mmCIF file of N, CA and C in Angstrom:
data_model
loop_
_atom_site.group_PDB
_atom_site.id
_atom_site.type_symbol
_atom_site.label_atom_id
_atom_site.label_comp_id
_atom_site.label_asym_id
_atom_site.label_seq_id
_atom_site.Cartn_x
_atom_site.Cartn_y
_atom_site.Cartn_z
ATOM 1 N N ALA A 5 0.795 -1.164 0.032
ATOM 2 C CA ALA A 5 0.177 -0.207 0.000
ATOM 3 C C ALA A 5 0.939 1.133 0.055
ATOM 4 N N GLU A 6 1.774 1.297 0.512
ATOM 5 C CA GLU A 6 2.834 2.332 0.935
ATOM 6 C C GLU A 6 3.703 2.722 -0.491
ATOM 7 N N LYS A 7 3.564 1.368 -1.244
ATOM 8 C CA LYS A 7 4.201 1.491 -2.803
ATOM 9 C C LYS A 7 3.455 2.759 -3.314
ATOM 10 N N TYR A 8 1.893 2.776 -3.356
ATOM 11 C CA TYR A 8 0.975 2.990 -4.253
ATOM 12 C C TYR A 8 0.573 4.329 -3.241
ATOM 13 N N GLY A 9 1.570 5.333 -2.355
ATOM 14 C CA GLY A 9 0.808 6.244 -1.492
ATOM 15 C C GLY A 9 -0.436 6.251 -0.251
ATOM 16 N N LYS A 10 -0.199 5.140 -0.206
ATOM 17 C CA LYS A 10 -1.310 4.928 1.471
ATOM 18 C C LYS A 10 -0.385 4.656 2.358
ATOM 19 N N THR A 11 -0.710 5.299 3.510
ATOM 20 C CA THR A 11 -0.216 5.070 4.650
ATOM 21 C C THR A 11 -0.945 3.807 5.078
ATOM 22 N N VAL A 12 0.264 3.070 6.044
ATOM 23 C CA VAL A 12 -0.313 1.897 6.564
ATOM 24 C C VAL A 12 0.111 1.911 7.851
ATOM 25 N N LYS A 13 -0.624 1.601 8.669
ATOM 26 C CA LYS A 13 -0.141 1.734 10.535
ATOM 27 C C LYS A 13 -0.565 0.003 11.280
ATOM 28 N N PRO A 14 0.250 -0.854 10.932
ATOM 29 C CA PRO A 14 0.376 -2.256 11.461
ATOM 30 C C PRO A 14 0.309 -1.894 12.679
ATOM 31 N N MET A 15 -0.767 -2.830 13.524
ATOM 32 C CA MET A 15 -1.302 -2.535 14.786
ATOM 33 C C MET A 15 -0.839 -4.275 15.214
ATOM 34 N N LEU A 16 -0.204 -4.609 16.860
ATOM 35 C CA LEU A 16 -0.637 -5.698 17.328
ATOM 36 C C LEU A 16 -1.307 -5.702 18.387
ATOM 37 N N VAL A 17 -2.381 -6.454 18.559
ATOM 38 C CA VAL A 17 -3.414 -6.624 19.175
ATOM 39 C C VAL A 17 -3.418 -8.177 20.046
ATOM 40 N N PHE A 18 -2.895 -8.204 21.130
ATOM 41 C CA PHE A 18 -2.898 -9.623 22.257
ATOM 42 C C PHE A 18 -4.104 -9.995 22.516
ATOM 43 N N SER A 19 -4.728 -11.019 22.601
ATOM 44 C CA SER A 19 -6.198 -11.227 23.446
ATOM 45 C C SER A 19 -6.347 -12.497 23.355
ATOM 46 N N ASN A 20 -7.444 -13.380 24.247
ATOM 47 C CA ASN A 20 -7.702 -14.814 23.798
ATOM 48 C C ASN A 20 -8.863 -14.800 23.134
ATOM 49 N N ASP A 21 -9.572 -13.612 22.693
ATOM 50 C CA ASP A 21 -10.439 -13.456 21.393
ATOM 51 C C ASP A 21 -9.587 -12.643 20.278
ATOM 52 N N PRO A 22 -9.513 -12.945 19.419
ATOM 53 C CA PRO A 22 -8.713 -11.905 18.657
ATOM 54 C C PRO A 22 -9.618 -11.679 17.767
ATOM 55 N N PHE A 23 -10.782 -11.968 17.150
ATOM 56 C CA PHE A 23 -11.746 -11.693 16.258
ATOM 57 C C PHE A 23 -12.270 -10.252 17.155
ATOM 58 N N TYR A 24 -12.766 -10.286 18.642
ATOM 59 C CA TYR A 24 -13.318 -9.448 19.438
ATOM 60 C C TYR A 24 -12.225 -8.289 19.327
ATOM 61 N N SER A 25 -11.214 -9.010 19.627
ATOM 62 C CA SER A 25 -10.409 -7.437 19.865
ATOM 63 C C SER A 25 -10.262 -6.373 18.491
ATOM 64 N N ILE A 26 -10.124 -7.063 17.473
ATOM 65 C CA ILE A 26 -9.572 -6.482 16.288
ATOM 66 C C ILE A 26 -10.576 -5.877 15.857
ATOM 67 N N VAL A 27 -12.351 -6.618 16.150
ATOM 68 C CA VAL A 27 -13.263 -5.563 16.130
ATOM 69 C C VAL A 27 -13.548 -3.983 16.691
ATOM 70 N N GLN A 28 -13.305 -4.527 18.287
ATOM 71 C CA GLN A 28 -12.947 -3.587 19.294
ATOM 72 C C GLN A 28 -12.528 -1.978 18.757
ATOM 73 N N VAL A 29 -10.928 -2.552 18.155
ATOM 74 C CA VAL A 29 -10.024 -1.845 17.987
ATOM 75 C C VAL A 29 -9.992 -0.707 16.853
ATOM 76 N N ALA A 30 -11.098 -1.647 15.516
ATOM 77 C CA ALA A 30 -11.614 -1.286 14.452
ATOM 78 C C ALA A 30 -12.085 -0.038 14.542
ATOM 79 N N GLN A 31 -13.551 -0.384 15.079
ATOM 80 C CA GLN A 31 -14.318 0.601 15.428
ATOM 81 C C GLN A 31 -14.069 2.001 16.521
ATOM 82 N N ALA A 32 -13.295 1.342 17.061
ATOM 83 C CA ALA A 32 -12.714 2.827 18.338
ATOM 84 C C ALA A 32 -11.947 3.650 17.075
ATOM 85 N N ALA A 33 -10.921 3.111 16.144
ATOM 86 C CA ALA A 33 -10.259 3.916 15.084
ATOM 87 C C ALA A 33 -10.998 4.156 14.137
ATOM 88 N N GLY A 34 -11.899 3.873 13.598
ATOM 89 C CA GLY A 34 -13.168 4.408 12.593
ATOM 90 C C GLY A 34 -12.552 4.240 11.648
ATOM 91 N N VAL A 35 -12.032 2.614 11.333
ATOM 92 C CA VAL A 35 -10.878 2.113 9.744
ATOM 93 C C VAL A 35 -12.121 1.990 8.785
ATOM 94 N N ASP A 36 -11.421 1.976 7.657
ATOM 95 C CA ASP A 36 -12.219 1.768 6.482
ATOM 96 C C ASP A 36 -12.155 0.149 6.223
ATOM 97 N N GLU A 37 -10.765 -0.587 6.692
ATOM 98 C CA GLU A 37 -10.561 -1.833 6.102
ATOM 99 C C GLU A 37 -9.677 -2.398 6.902
ATOM 100 N N ILE A 38 -10.490 -3.543 7.514
ATOM 101 C CA ILE A 38 -9.842 -4.680 8.442
ATOM 102 C C ILE A 38 -8.902 -5.729 7.239
ATOM 103 N N VAL A 39 -7.784 -6.002 7.256
ATOM 104 C CA VAL A 39 -6.844 -6.816 6.431
ATOM 105 C C VAL A 39 -6.142 -8.036 7.226
ATOM 106 N N MET A 40 -6.570 -9.216 7.236
ATOM 107 C CA MET A 40 -5.707 -10.021 7.831
ATOM 108 C C MET A 40 -5.178 -11.179 7.187
ATOM 109 N N GLY A 41 -4.330 -11.816 7.235
ATOM 110 C CA GLY A 41 -3.538 -13.562 6.639
ATOM 111 C C GLY A 41 -4.674 -14.300 7.175
ATOM 112 N N VAL A 42 -4.608 -15.203 6.282
ATOM 113 C CA VAL A 42 -5.538 -16.085 6.134
ATOM 114 C C VAL A 42 -4.530 -17.148 7.359
ATOM 115 N N SER A 43 -5.631 -17.869 8.496
ATOM 116 C CA SER A 43 -4.991 -18.619 9.521
ATOM 117 C C SER A 43 -4.379 -20.046 9.181
ATOM 118 N N GLY A 44 -3.527 -20.525 9.842
ATOM 119 C CA GLY A 44 -2.833 -22.118 8.741
ATOM 120 C C GLY A 44 -3.842 -23.146 10.073
ATOM 121 N N SER A 45 -4.995 -22.993 10.551
ATOM 122 C CA SER A 45 -5.647 -23.603 11.327
ATOM 123 C C SER A 45 -6.770 -23.392 10.680
ATOM 124 N N THR A 46 -7.729 -22.555 10.283
ATOM 125 C CA THR A 46 -8.794 -22.422 10.172
ATOM 126 C C THR A 46 -9.094 -21.981 8.854
ATOM 127 N N GLY A 47 -9.920 -21.714 7.422
ATOM 128 C CA GLY A 47 -9.896 -21.528 6.435
ATOM 129 C C GLY A 47 -10.756 -20.067 6.494
ATOM 130 N N ALA A 48 -10.085 -18.999 5.163
ATOM 131 C CA ALA A 48 -10.631 -17.634 5.196
ATOM 132 C C ALA A 48 -12.230 -17.458 5.593
ATOM 133 N N GLU A 49 -12.920 -18.115 5.148
ATOM 134 C CA GLU A 49 -14.427 -18.294 5.496
ATOM 135 C C GLU A 49 -14.861 -18.234 6.624
ATOM 136 N N VAL A 50 -13.765 -19.027 7.214
ATOM 137 C CA VAL A 50 -14.635 -19.535 9.333
ATOM 138 C C VAL A 50 -13.729 -17.608 9.647
ATOM 139 N N GLN A 51 -12.959 -17.538 9.079
ATOM 140 C CA GLN A 51 -12.041 -16.388 9.885
ATOM 141 C C GLN A 51 -12.956 -14.859 9.825
ATOM 142 N N LEU A 52 -13.797 -14.904 8.527
ATOM 143 C CA LEU A 52 -14.471 -13.771 8.145
ATOM 144 C C LEU A 52 -15.932 -13.811 8.888
ATOM 145 N N GLU A 53 -16.135 -15.075 8.896
ATOM 146 C CA GLU A 53 -17.490 -15.295 9.952
ATOM 147 C C GLU A 53 -17.123 -15.047 11.008
ATOM 148 N N SER A 54 -15.995 -15.345 11.910
ATOM 149 C CA SER A 54 -15.805 -15.068 13.187
ATOM 150 C C SER A 54 -15.844 -13.773 13.556
ATOM 151 N N LEU A 55 -15.552 -12.728 12.488
ATOM 152 C CA LEU A 55 -15.112 -11.500 12.531
ATOM 153 C C LEU A 55 -16.644 -10.938 12.171
ATOM 154 N N ALA A 56 -17.376 -11.314 11.642
ATOM 155 C CA ALA A 56 -18.745 -10.858 11.644
ATOM 156 C C ALA A 56 -19.218 -10.944 12.630
ATOM 157 N N MET A 57 -19.239 -12.438 13.126
ATOM 158 C CA MET A 57 -20.207 -12.165 14.469
ATOM 159 C C MET A 57 -19.873 -11.374 15.599
ATOM 160 N N SER A 58 -18.442 -11.117 15.671
ATOM 161 C CA SER A 58 -17.929 -10.543 16.819
ATOM 162 C C SER A 58 -18.448 -8.745 16.380
ATOM 163 N N TRP A 59 -18.669 -8.357 14.968
ATOM 164 C CA TRP A 59 -18.994 -7.371 14.423
ATOM 165 C C TRP A 59 -20.417 -6.464 14.763
ATOM 166 N N GLY A 60 -21.193 -7.523 14.974
ATOM 167 C CA GLY A 60 -22.643 -7.579 14.949
ATOM 168 C C GLY A 60 -22.904 -7.481 16.435
ATOM 169 N N MET A 61 -21.673 -8.269 17.449
ATOM 170 C CA MET A 61 -22.124 -8.126 18.710
ATOM 171 C C MET A 61 -21.786 -6.796 19.543
ATOM 172 N N LEU A 62 -20.585 -6.227 18.437
ATOM 173 C CA LEU A 62 -20.323 -5.151 18.929
ATOM 174 C C LEU A 62 -20.417 -3.730 18.063
ATOM 175 N N LYS A 63 -21.705 -3.969 17.425
ATOM 176 C CA LYS A 63 -21.560 -2.674 16.900
ATOM 177 C C LYS A 63 -23.130 -2.021 17.556
ATOM 178 N N LYS A 64 -22.628 -0.829 17.127
ATOM 179 C CA LYS A 64 -23.355 0.172 17.968
ATOM 180 C C LYS A 64 -25.161 1.090 17.213
ATOM 181 N N ALA A 65 -26.214 0.516 18.189
ATOM 182 C CA ALA A 65 -26.911 1.295 16.975
ATOM 183 C C ALA A 65 -26.960 2.714 16.517
ATOM 184 N N GLY A 66 -27.472 2.677 15.640
ATOM 185 C CA GLY A 66 -27.627 4.115 14.637
ATOM 186 C C GLY A 66 -26.334 4.201 13.917
ATOM 187 N N VAL A 67 -25.415 3.637 14.335
ATOM 188 C CA VAL A 67 -23.983 3.790 13.394
ATOM 189 C C VAL A 67 -23.661 2.373 12.061
ATOM 190 N N SER A 68 -23.930 3.094 10.540
ATOM 191 C CA SER A 68 -23.390 2.441 9.855
ATOM 192 C C SER A 68 -22.489 2.119 8.744
ATOM 193 N N ARG A 69 -21.126 2.731 9.238
ATOM 194 C CA ARG A 69 -20.065 2.786 8.403
ATOM 195 C C ARG A 69 -19.925 1.678 8.017
ATOM 196 N N PRO A 70 -19.602 1.351 6.644
ATOM 197 C CA PRO A 70 -19.320 0.222 6.321
ATOM 198 C C PRO A 70 -17.747 0.009 6.251
ATOM 199 N N VAL A 71 -17.781 -1.330 6.560
ATOM 200 C CA VAL A 71 -15.977 -1.533 6.871
ATOM 201 C C VAL A 71 -15.981 -2.531 5.878
ATOM 202 N N THR A 72 -14.861 -2.970 5.224
ATOM 203 C CA THR A 72 -14.630 -4.273 4.357
ATOM 204 C C THR A 72 -13.629 -4.949 5.380
ATOM 205 N N ALA A 73 -13.687 -6.164 5.072
ATOM 206 C CA ALA A 73 -12.856 -7.134 6.096
ATOM 207 C C ALA A 73 -12.135 -7.997 4.933
ATOM 208 N N LYS A 74 -11.000 -8.134 4.701
ATOM 209 C CA LYS A 74 -10.282 -8.716 3.934
ATOM 210 C C LYS A 74 -9.472 -9.878 4.249
ATOM 211 N N VAL A 75 -9.594 -11.375 4.284
ATOM 212 C CA VAL A 75 -8.454 -11.960 4.404
ATOM 213 C C VAL A 75 -7.716 -12.718 2.984
ATOM 214 N N VAL A 76 -6.426 -12.567 2.914
ATOM 215 C CA VAL A 76 -5.138 -12.246 2.063
ATOM 216 C C VAL A 76 -4.298 -13.734 2.028
ATOM 217 N N TRP A 77 -4.090 -14.233 1.055
ATOM 218 C CA TRP A 77 -2.950 -14.983 1.065
ATOM 219 C C TRP A 77 -2.566 -15.434 -0.032
ATOM 220 N N GLU A 78 -1.442 -15.911 -0.568
ATOM 221 C CA GLU A 78 -0.669 -16.276 -1.903
ATOM 222 C C GLU A 78 -1.270 -15.875 -3.113
ATOM 223 N N GLY A 79 -1.561 -14.713 -3.189
ATOM 224 C CA GLY A 79 -2.021 -13.898 -4.453
ATOM 225 C C GLY A 79 -3.703 -13.948 -4.862
ATOM 226 N N ARG A 80 -4.082 -14.847 -3.404
ATOM 227 C CA ARG A 80 -5.835 -14.771 -3.476
ATOM 228 C C ARG A 80 -6.482 -13.478 -2.248
ATOM 229 N N GLN A 81 -7.655 -13.509 -2.546
ATOM 230 C CA GLN A 81 -8.033 -12.969 -1.610
ATOM 231 C C GLN A 81 -9.740 -13.301 -1.530
ATOM 232 N N LEU A 82 -10.351 -12.412 0.086
ATOM 233 C CA LEU A 82 -12.190 -13.354 0.168
ATOM 234 C C LEU A 82 -11.917 -11.961 1.312
ATOM 235 N N SER A 83 -13.051 -11.084 0.718
ATOM 236 C CA SER A 83 -13.332 -9.880 1.007
ATOM 237 C C SER A 83 -15.069 -9.628 1.461
ATOM 238 N N TYR A 84 -15.644 -9.265 2.595
ATOM 239 C CA TYR A 84 -16.521 -8.994 2.972
ATOM 240 C C TYR A 84 -16.768 -7.849 3.795
ATOM 241 N N LYS A 85 -17.910 -7.254 3.369
ATOM 242 C CA LYS A 85 -18.414 -5.763 3.663
ATOM 243 C C LYS A 85 -19.140 -5.831 4.781
ATOM 244 N N LEU A 86 -19.045 -5.428 6.071
ATOM 245 C CA LEU A 86 -19.274 -5.362 7.415
ATOM 246 C C LEU A 86 -20.372 -4.062 6.900
ATOM 247 N N SER A 87 -21.312 -3.883 7.582
ATOM 248 C CA SER A 87 -21.986 -2.551 7.930
ATOM 249 C C SER A 87 -22.856 -2.526 9.953
#
């Protein structure tokens, strides 16, 4: 992204429920996009489903800012719009 003029600020978040923490930080920071690498133990679909469930639990009423969630691996990606 930086190669194309976009600023990237990577973050490390430690938790016993990473999807909950990722969503909590993303909503607090007002991000437009969440990008994750594919897990070695679960598939990309499962990762996006877990993220979407956490998004639904933490979503505040009346806030409808769309966020794109992506899982990327080896020249491929799977994305989903969270609202």
